[in-house]
CSV table of C-alpha atoms and ligand atoms in Angstrom, one decimal:
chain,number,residue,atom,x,y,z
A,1,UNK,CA,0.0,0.0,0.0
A,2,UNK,CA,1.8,3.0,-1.1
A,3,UNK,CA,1.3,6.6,1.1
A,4,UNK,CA,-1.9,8.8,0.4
A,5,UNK,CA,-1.7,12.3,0.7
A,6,UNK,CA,-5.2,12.7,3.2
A,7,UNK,CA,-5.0,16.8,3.2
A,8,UNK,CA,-2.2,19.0,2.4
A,9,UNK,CA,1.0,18.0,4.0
A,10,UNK,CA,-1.0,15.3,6.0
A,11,UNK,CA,-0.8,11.3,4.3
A,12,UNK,CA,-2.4,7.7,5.1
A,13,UNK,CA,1.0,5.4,5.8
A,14,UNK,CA,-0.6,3.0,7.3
A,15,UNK,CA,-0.9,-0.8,6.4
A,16,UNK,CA,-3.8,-2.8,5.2
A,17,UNK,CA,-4.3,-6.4,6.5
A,18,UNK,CA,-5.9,-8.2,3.9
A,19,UNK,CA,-5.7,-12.1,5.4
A,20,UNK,CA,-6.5,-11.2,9.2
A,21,UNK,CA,-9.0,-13.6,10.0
A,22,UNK,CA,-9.4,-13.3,13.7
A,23,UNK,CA,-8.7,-10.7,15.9
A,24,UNK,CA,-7.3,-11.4,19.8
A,25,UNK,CA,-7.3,-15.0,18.6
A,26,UNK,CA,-11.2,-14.4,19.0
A,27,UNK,CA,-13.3,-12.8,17.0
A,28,UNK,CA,-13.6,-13.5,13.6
A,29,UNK,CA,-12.7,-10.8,10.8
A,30,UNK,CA,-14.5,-11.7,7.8
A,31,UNK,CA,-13.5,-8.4,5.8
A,32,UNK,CA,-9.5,-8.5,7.2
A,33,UNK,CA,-8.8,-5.3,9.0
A,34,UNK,CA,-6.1,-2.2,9.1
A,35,UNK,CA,-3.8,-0.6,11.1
A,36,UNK,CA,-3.6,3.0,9.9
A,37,UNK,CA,-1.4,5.2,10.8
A,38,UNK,CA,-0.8,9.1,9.5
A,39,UNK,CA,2.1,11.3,9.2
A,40,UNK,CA,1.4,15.1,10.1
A,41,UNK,CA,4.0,17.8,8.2
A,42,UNK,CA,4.4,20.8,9.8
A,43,UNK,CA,6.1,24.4,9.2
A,44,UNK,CA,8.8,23.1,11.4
A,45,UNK,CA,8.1,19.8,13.2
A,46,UNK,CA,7.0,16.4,11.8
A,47,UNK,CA,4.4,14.1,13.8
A,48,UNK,CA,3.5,10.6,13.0
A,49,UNK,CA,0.3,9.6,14.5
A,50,UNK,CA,0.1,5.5,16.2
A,51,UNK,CA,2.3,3.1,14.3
A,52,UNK,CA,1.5,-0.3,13.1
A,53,UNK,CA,0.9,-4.2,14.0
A,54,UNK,CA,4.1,-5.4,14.0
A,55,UNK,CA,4.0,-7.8,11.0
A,56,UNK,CA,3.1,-5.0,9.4
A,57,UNK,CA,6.6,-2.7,10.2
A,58,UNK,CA,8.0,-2.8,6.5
A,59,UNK,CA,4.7,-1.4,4.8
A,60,UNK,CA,4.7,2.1,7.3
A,61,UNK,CA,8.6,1.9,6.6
A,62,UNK,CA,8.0,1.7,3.1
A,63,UNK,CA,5.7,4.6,3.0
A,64,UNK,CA,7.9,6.9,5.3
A,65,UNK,CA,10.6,5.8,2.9
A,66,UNK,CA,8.9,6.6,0.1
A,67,UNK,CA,7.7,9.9,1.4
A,68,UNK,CA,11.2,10.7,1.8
A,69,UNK,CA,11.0,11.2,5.7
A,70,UNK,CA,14.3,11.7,7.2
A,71,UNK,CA,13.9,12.7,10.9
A,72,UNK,CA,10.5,12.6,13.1
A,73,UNK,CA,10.0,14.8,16.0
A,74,UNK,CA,7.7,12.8,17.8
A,75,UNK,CA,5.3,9.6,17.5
A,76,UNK,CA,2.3,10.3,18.8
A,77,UNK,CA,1.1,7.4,20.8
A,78,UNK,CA,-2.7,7.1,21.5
A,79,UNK,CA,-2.6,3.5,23.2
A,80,UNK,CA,0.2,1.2,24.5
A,81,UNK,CA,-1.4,-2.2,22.4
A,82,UNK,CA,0.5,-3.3,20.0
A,83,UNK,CA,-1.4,-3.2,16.9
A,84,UNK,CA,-0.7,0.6,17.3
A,85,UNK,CA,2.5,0.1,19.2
A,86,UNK,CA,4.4,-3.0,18.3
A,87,UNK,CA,6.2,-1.1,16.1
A,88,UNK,CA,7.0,1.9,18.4
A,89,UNK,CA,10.5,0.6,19.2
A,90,UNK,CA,11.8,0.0,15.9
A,91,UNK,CA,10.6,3.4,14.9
A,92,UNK,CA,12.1,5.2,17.9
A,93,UNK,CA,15.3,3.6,16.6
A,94,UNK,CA,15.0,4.0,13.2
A,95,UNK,CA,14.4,7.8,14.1
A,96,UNK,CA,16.5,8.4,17.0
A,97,UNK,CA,15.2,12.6,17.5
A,98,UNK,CA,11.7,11.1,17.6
A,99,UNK,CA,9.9,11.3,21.1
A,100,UNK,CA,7.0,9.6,22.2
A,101,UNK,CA,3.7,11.5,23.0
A,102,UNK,CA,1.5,10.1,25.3
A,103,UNK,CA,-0.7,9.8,28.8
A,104,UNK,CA,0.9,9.3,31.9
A,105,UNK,CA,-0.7,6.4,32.1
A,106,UNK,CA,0.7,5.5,29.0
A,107,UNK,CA,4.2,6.3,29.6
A,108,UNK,CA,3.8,3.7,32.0
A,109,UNK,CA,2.6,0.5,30.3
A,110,UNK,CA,5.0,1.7,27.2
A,111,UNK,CA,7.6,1.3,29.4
A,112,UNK,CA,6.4,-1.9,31.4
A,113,UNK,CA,4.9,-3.4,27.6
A,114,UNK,CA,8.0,-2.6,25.1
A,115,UNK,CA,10.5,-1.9,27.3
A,116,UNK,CA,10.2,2.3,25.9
A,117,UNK,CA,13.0,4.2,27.4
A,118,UNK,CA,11.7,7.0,29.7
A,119,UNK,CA,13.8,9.9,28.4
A,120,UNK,CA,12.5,9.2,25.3
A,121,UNK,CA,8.5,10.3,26.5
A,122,UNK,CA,7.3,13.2,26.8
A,123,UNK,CA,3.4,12.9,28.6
A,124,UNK,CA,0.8,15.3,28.1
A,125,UNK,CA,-2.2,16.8,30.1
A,126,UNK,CA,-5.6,16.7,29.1
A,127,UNK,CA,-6.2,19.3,26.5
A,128,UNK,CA,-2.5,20.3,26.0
A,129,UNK,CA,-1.8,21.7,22.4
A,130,UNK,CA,1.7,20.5,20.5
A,131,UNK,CA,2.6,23.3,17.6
A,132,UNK,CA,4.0,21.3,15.0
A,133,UNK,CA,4.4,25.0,12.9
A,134,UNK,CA,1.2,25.4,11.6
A,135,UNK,CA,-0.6,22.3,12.7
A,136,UNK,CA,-2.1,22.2,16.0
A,137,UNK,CA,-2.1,18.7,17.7
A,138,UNK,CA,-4.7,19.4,21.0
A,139,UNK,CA,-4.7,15.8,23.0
A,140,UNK,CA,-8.3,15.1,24.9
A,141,UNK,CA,-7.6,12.3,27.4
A,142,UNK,CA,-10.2,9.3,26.7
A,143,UNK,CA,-9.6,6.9,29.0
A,144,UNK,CA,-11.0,2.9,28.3
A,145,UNK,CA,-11.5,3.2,24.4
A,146,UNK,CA,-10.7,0.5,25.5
A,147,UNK,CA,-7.8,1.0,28.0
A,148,UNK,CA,-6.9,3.0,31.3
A,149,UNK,CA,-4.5,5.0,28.9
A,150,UNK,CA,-6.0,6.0,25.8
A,151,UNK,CA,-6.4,9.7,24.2
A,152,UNK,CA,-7.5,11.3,21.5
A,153,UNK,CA,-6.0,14.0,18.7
A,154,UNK,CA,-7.7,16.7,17.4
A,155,UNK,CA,-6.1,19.0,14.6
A,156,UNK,CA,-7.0,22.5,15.5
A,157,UNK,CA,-6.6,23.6,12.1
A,158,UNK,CA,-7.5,21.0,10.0
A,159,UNK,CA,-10.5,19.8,12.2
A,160,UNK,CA,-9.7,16.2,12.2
A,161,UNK,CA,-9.5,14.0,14.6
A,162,UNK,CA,-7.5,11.0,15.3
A,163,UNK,CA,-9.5,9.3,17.9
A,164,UNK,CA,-6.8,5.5,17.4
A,165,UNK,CA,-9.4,2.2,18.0
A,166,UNK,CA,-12.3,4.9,18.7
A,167,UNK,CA,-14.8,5.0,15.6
A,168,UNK,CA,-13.0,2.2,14.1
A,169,UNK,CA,-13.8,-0.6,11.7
A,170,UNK,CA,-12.5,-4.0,10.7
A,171,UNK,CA,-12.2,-3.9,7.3
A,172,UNK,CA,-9.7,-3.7,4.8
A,173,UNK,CA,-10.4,-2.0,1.6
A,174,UNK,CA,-8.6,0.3,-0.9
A,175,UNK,CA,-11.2,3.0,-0.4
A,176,UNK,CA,-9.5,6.0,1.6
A,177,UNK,CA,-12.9,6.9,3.0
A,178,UNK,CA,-16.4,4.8,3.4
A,179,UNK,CA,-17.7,4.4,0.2
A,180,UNK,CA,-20.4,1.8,1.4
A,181,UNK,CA,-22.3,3.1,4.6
A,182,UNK,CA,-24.3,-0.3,5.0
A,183,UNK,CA,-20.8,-2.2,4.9
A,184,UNK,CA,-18.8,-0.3,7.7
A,185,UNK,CA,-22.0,-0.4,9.9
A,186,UNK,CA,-21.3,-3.7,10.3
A,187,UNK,CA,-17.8,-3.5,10.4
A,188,UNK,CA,-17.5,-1.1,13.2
A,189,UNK,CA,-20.5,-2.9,15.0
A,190,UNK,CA,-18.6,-5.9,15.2
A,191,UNK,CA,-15.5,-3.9,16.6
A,192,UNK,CA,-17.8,-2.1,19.2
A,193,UNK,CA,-19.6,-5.2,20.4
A,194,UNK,CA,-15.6,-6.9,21.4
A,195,UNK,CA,-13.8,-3.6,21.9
A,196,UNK,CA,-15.6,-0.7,23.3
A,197,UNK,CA,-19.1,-2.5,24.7
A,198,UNK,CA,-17.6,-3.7,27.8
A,199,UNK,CA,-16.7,-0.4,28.6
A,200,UNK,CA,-20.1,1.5,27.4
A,201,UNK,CA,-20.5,3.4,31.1
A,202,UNK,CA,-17.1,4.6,31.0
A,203,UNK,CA,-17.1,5.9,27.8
A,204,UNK,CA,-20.9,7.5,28.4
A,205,UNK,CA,-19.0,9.8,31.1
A,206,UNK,CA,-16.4,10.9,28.2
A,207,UNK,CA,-18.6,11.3,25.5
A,208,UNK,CA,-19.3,14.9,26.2
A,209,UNK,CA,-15.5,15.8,26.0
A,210,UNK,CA,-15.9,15.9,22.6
A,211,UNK,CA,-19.1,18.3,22.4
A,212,UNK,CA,-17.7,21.8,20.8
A,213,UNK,CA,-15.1,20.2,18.5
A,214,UNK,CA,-15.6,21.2,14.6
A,215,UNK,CA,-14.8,17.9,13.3
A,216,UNK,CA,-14.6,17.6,9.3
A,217,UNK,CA,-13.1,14.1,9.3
A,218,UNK,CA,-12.5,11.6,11.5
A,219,UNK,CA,-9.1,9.5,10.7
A,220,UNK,CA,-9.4,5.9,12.9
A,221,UNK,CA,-6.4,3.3,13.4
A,222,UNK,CA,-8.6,0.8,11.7
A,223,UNK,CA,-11.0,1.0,8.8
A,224,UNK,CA,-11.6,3.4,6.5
A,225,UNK,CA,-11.7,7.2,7.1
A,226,UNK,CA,-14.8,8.9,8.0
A,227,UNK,CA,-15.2,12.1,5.8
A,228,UNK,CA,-18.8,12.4,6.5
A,229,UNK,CA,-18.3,12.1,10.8
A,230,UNK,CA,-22.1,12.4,11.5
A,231,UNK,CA,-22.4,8.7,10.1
A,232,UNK,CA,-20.0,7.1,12.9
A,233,UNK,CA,-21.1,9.8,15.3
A,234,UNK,CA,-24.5,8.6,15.3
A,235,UNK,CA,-23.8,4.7,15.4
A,236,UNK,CA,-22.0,4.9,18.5
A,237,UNK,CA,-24.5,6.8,19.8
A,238,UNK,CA,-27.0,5.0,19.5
A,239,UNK,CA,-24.8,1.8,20.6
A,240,UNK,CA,-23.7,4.2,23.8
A,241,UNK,CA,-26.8,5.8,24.6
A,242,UNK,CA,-29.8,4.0,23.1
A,243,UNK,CA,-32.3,1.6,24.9
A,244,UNK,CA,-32.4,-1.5,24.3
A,245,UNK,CA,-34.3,-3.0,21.1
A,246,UNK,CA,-37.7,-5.5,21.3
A,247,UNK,CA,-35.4,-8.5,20.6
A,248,UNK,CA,-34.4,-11.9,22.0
A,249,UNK,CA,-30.2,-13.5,21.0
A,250,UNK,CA,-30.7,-16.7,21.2
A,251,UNK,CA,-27.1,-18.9,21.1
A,252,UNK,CA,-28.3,-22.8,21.4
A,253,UNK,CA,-26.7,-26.1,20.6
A,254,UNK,CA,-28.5,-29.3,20.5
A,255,UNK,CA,-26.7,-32.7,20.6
A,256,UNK,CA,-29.7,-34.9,19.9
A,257,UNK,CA,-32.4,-32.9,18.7
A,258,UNK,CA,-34.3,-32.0,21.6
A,259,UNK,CA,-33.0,-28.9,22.4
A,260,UNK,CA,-33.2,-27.7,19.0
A,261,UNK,CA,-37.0,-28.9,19.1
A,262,UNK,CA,-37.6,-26.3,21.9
A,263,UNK,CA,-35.5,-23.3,20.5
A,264,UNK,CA,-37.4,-23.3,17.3
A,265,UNK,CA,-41.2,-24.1,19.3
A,266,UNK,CA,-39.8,-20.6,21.8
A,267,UNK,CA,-39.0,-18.7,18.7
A,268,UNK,CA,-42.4,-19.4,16.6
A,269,UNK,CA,-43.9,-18.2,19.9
A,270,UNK,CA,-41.5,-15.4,20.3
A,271,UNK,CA,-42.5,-14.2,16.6
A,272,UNK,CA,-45.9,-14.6,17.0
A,273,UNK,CA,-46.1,-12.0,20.0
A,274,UNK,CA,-44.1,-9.5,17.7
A,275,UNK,CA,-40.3,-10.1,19.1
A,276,UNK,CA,-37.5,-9.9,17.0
A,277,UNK,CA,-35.2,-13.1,16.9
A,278,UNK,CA,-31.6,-13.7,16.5
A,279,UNK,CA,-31.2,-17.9,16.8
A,280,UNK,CA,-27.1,-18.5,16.4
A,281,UNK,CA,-26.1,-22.4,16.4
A,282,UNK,CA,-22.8,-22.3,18.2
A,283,UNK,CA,-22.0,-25.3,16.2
A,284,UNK,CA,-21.4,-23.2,12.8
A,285,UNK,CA,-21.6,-19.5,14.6
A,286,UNK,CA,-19.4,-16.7,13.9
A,287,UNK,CA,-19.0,-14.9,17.3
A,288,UNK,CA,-18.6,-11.7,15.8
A,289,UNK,CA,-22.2,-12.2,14.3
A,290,UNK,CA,-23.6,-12.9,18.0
A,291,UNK,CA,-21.6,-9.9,19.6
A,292,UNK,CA,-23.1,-7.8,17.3
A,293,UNK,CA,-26.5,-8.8,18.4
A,294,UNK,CA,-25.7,-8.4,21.8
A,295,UNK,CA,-25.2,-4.7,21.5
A,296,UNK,CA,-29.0,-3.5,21.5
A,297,UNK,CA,-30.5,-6.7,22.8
A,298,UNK,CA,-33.0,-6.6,25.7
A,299,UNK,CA,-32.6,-10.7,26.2
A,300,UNK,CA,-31.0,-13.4,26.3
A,301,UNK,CA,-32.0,-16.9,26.1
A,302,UNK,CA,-29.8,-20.0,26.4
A,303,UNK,CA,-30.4,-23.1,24.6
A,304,UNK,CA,-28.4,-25.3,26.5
A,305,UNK,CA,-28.4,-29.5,26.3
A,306,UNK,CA,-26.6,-31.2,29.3
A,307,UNK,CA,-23.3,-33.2,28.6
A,308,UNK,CA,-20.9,-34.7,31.0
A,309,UNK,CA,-23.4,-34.1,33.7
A,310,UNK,CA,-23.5,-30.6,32.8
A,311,UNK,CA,-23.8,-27.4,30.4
A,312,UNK,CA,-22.7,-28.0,27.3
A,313,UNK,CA,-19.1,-26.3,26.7
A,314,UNK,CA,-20.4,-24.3,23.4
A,315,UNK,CA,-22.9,-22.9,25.3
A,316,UNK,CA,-20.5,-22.2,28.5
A,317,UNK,CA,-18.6,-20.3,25.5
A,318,UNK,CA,-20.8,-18.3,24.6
A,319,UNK,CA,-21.9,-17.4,28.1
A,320,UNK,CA,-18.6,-16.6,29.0
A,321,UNK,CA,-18.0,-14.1,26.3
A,322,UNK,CA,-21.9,-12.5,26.7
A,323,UNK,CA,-20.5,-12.2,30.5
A,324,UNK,CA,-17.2,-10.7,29.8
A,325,UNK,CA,-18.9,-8.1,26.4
A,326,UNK,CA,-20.8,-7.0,29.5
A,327,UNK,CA,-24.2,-6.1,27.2
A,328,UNK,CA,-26.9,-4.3,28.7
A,329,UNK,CA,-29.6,-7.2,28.7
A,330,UNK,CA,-32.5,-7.1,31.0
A,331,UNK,CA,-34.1,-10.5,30.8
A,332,UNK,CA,-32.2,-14.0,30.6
A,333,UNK,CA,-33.6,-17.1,30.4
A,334,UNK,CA,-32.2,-21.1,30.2
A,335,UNK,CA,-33.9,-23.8,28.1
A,336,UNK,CA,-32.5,-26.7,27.0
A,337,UNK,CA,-32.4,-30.7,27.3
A,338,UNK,CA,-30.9,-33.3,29.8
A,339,UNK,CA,-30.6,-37.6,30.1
A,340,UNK,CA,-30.7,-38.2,33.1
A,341,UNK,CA,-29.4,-35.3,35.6
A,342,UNK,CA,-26.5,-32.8,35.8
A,343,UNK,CA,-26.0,-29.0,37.2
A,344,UNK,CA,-26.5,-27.2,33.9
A,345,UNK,CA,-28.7,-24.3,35.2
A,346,UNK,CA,-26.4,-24.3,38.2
A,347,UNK,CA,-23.2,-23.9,36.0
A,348,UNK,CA,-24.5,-21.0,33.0
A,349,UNK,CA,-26.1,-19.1,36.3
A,350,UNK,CA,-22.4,-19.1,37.8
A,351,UNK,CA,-20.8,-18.1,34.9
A,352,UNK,CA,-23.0,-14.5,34.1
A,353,UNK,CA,-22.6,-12.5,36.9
A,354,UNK,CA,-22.0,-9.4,34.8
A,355,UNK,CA,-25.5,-10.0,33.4
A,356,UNK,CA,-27.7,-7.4,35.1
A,357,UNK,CA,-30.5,-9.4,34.2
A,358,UNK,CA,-34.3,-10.5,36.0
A,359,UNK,CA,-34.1,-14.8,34.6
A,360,UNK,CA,-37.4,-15.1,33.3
A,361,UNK,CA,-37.6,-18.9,33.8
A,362,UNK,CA,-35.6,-22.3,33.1
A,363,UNK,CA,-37.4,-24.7,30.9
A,364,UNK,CA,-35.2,-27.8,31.2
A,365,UNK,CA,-37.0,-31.3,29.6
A,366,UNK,CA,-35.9,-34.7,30.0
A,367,UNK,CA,-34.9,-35.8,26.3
A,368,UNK,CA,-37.8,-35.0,24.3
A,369,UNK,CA,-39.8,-32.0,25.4
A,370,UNK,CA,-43.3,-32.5,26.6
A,371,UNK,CA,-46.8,-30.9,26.6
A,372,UNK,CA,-45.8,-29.5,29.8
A,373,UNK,CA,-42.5,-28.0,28.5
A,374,UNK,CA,-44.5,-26.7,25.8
A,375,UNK,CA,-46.8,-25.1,27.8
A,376,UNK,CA,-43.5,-23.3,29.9
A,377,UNK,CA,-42.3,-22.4,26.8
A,378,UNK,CA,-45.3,-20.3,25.5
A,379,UNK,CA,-45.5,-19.0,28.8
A,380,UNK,CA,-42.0,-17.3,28.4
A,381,UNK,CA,-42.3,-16.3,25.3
A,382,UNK,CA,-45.6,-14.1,26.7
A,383,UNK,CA,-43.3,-13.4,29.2
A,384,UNK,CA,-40.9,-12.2,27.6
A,385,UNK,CA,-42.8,-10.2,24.9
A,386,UNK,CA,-45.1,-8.8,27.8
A,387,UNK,CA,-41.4,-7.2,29.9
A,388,UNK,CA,-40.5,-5.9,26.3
A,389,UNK,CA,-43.7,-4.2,26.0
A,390,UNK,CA,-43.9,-2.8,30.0
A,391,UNK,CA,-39.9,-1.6,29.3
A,392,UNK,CA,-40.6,0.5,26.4
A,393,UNK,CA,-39.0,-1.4,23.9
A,394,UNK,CA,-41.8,-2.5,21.6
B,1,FEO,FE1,-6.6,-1.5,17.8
B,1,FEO,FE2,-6.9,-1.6,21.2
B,1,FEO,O1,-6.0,-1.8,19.6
């Protein structure tokens, strides 16, 4: 990928990763991903915004190469992970005048994570300004988008801002800016339901931080740009701020067929009293997919057969993850189908204490379900439609 000239005397020399196929070794990327990075000129001092994934070193080398960059005054370093940060070292050597700019907080895990030599950080406080010579870097403290040490850039005279994993996307593509609205919806949905969910209350107390900032373009460390910021701005509010929608996520396996039997008797019934369903078989599920659904969800229901004298480990998966996405259900609720015993209900309970949730029942049958499981499961589906309705969310 060769460097992109963004606005005068600001370029793209980032790297695009096509083949990514799972990020954090857990959540599937379908559309790859991108680890941008941008390289600020100014009258007198050069900045380069977040580096790259480390695999990824020789691309932004390349482009600064290319660009004919000699010396870098500092590398501005929004958060210590290292698909912005692997590479910070072998830049800091490559340009040995270049300082690091970051949190305090970030000076810290820098040093602890890659071993950064102090003298070479300078840390900056909440709304400090760095002249560059007619580019004015301001740096707005943001912390857990997603971690303790994050911040943001804004460029005072450009009005763009650099906001690192914040308003990102998964998704690799040539396209400088979103071409296809519908496309990095989904992208940057999946990235908020793993990235920045778990951390929706924290972020709710930043969010006015950016009020009164003139923002023409929004530059992310993954994704495509945003040159129309009202798009992105309004999907993560509603993700931040909005209630939560008249629907049910419904992750089930079923090992002999009964379980499966009762997941699709509860969603009929579901449907029928107006819900909206999303019915993911862990068996061929993409995580990412279910995530997503969690994000405006006002229930869950687990479809959950009992193996080894207990809950299957698919659906102990997915439990775990719903626990640690931390998504603001309201209702739960446990069906599923056991031989002859086991602590299934005992073990998903356990395992979602994150879950702010009122359980709406447990419709366990043995093997086959019954008229009498039948008749539980209508009655939580009216149950369930009926909480929807008294919340607000129909
Ligand atoms: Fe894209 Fe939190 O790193």
């Amino acid at each position: 990928m060769k460097p992109r000239e963004i606005v005068p005397q600001i370029y793209y020399v980032g790297a695009i990763d096509w083949d990514r196929r799972l990020f954090d070794s857990l959540i599937p990327l379908p559309d790859g991903t991108s680890y941008n990075s941008y390289l600020i000129k100014g009258k007198e001092k050069t900045a380069l915004i977040d580096t790259v994934d480390p695999p990824m070193r020789q691309v932004l080398e390349d482009n600064l190469d290319e660009l004919g960059i000699k010396k870098i005054d500092y590398i501005v370093t929004h958060h210590a992970e290292q698909d912005h940060s692997g590479t910070l070292p072998y830049m800091l050597a490559k340009y040995p005048q270049a300082k690091v700019v970051c949190t305090p907080r970030c000076e810290e895990l820098i040093i602890e994570l890659l071993d950064v030599a102090k003298e070479r950080i300078i840390t900056v406080a909440d709304k400090e300004t760095l002249s560059l010579g007619g580019k004015t870097l301001e740096f707005i403290h943001f912390p857990w988008v997603h971690w303790p040490e994050t911040m943001l850039t804004y460029l005072q005279e450009d009005k763009i801002l650099f906001p690192c994993d914040f308003f990102g996307s998964h998704l690799a593509t040539s396209d400088s800016y979103v071409t296809d609205e519908g496309q990095v919806y989904e992208s940057s949905k999946r990235y908020f339901a793993e990235i920045m969910m778990p951390f929706r209350t924290n972020i709710r107390k930043s969010w006015e931080k950016l009020n009164g900032y003139d923002i023409k373009l929004i530059c992310p460390s993954h994704g495509p740009l945003h040159n129309r910021p009202e798009f992105i701005v309004g999907a993560y509010k509603e993700w931040i701020f909005g209630e939560p929608k008249n629907k049910v996520v419904l992750p089930y396996i079923s090992m002999h067929g009964s379980t499966k039997i009762m997941v699709d008797y509860l969603v009929r019934a579901l449907i029928d009293r107006g819900v909206t369903v999303k019915q993911f078989n862990l068996a061929v599920t993409d995580i990412g997919k279910l995530a997503m659904e969690l994000v405006d969800a006002a229930t869950i229901v687990l479809g959950v057969p009992t193996v080894l004298a207990g809950a299957h480990p698919h659906v102990a998966h997915a439990a775990f993850l719903a626990n640690a996405l931390r998504p603001e259900l309201k209702y739960a609720a446990i069906i599923g189908s056991y031989g002859w015993g086991g602590k299934t209900v005992e073990q998903i309970s356990a395992m979602i204490p994150n879950l702010k949730v009122e359980v709406l029942g447990t419709v366990l049958a043995k093997g086959l379900p019954k008229e009498e499981d039948y008749k539980a499961l209508d009655d939580l589906s009216e149950s369930i439609a009926g909480k929807h309705k008294d919340s607000g969310f129909v």
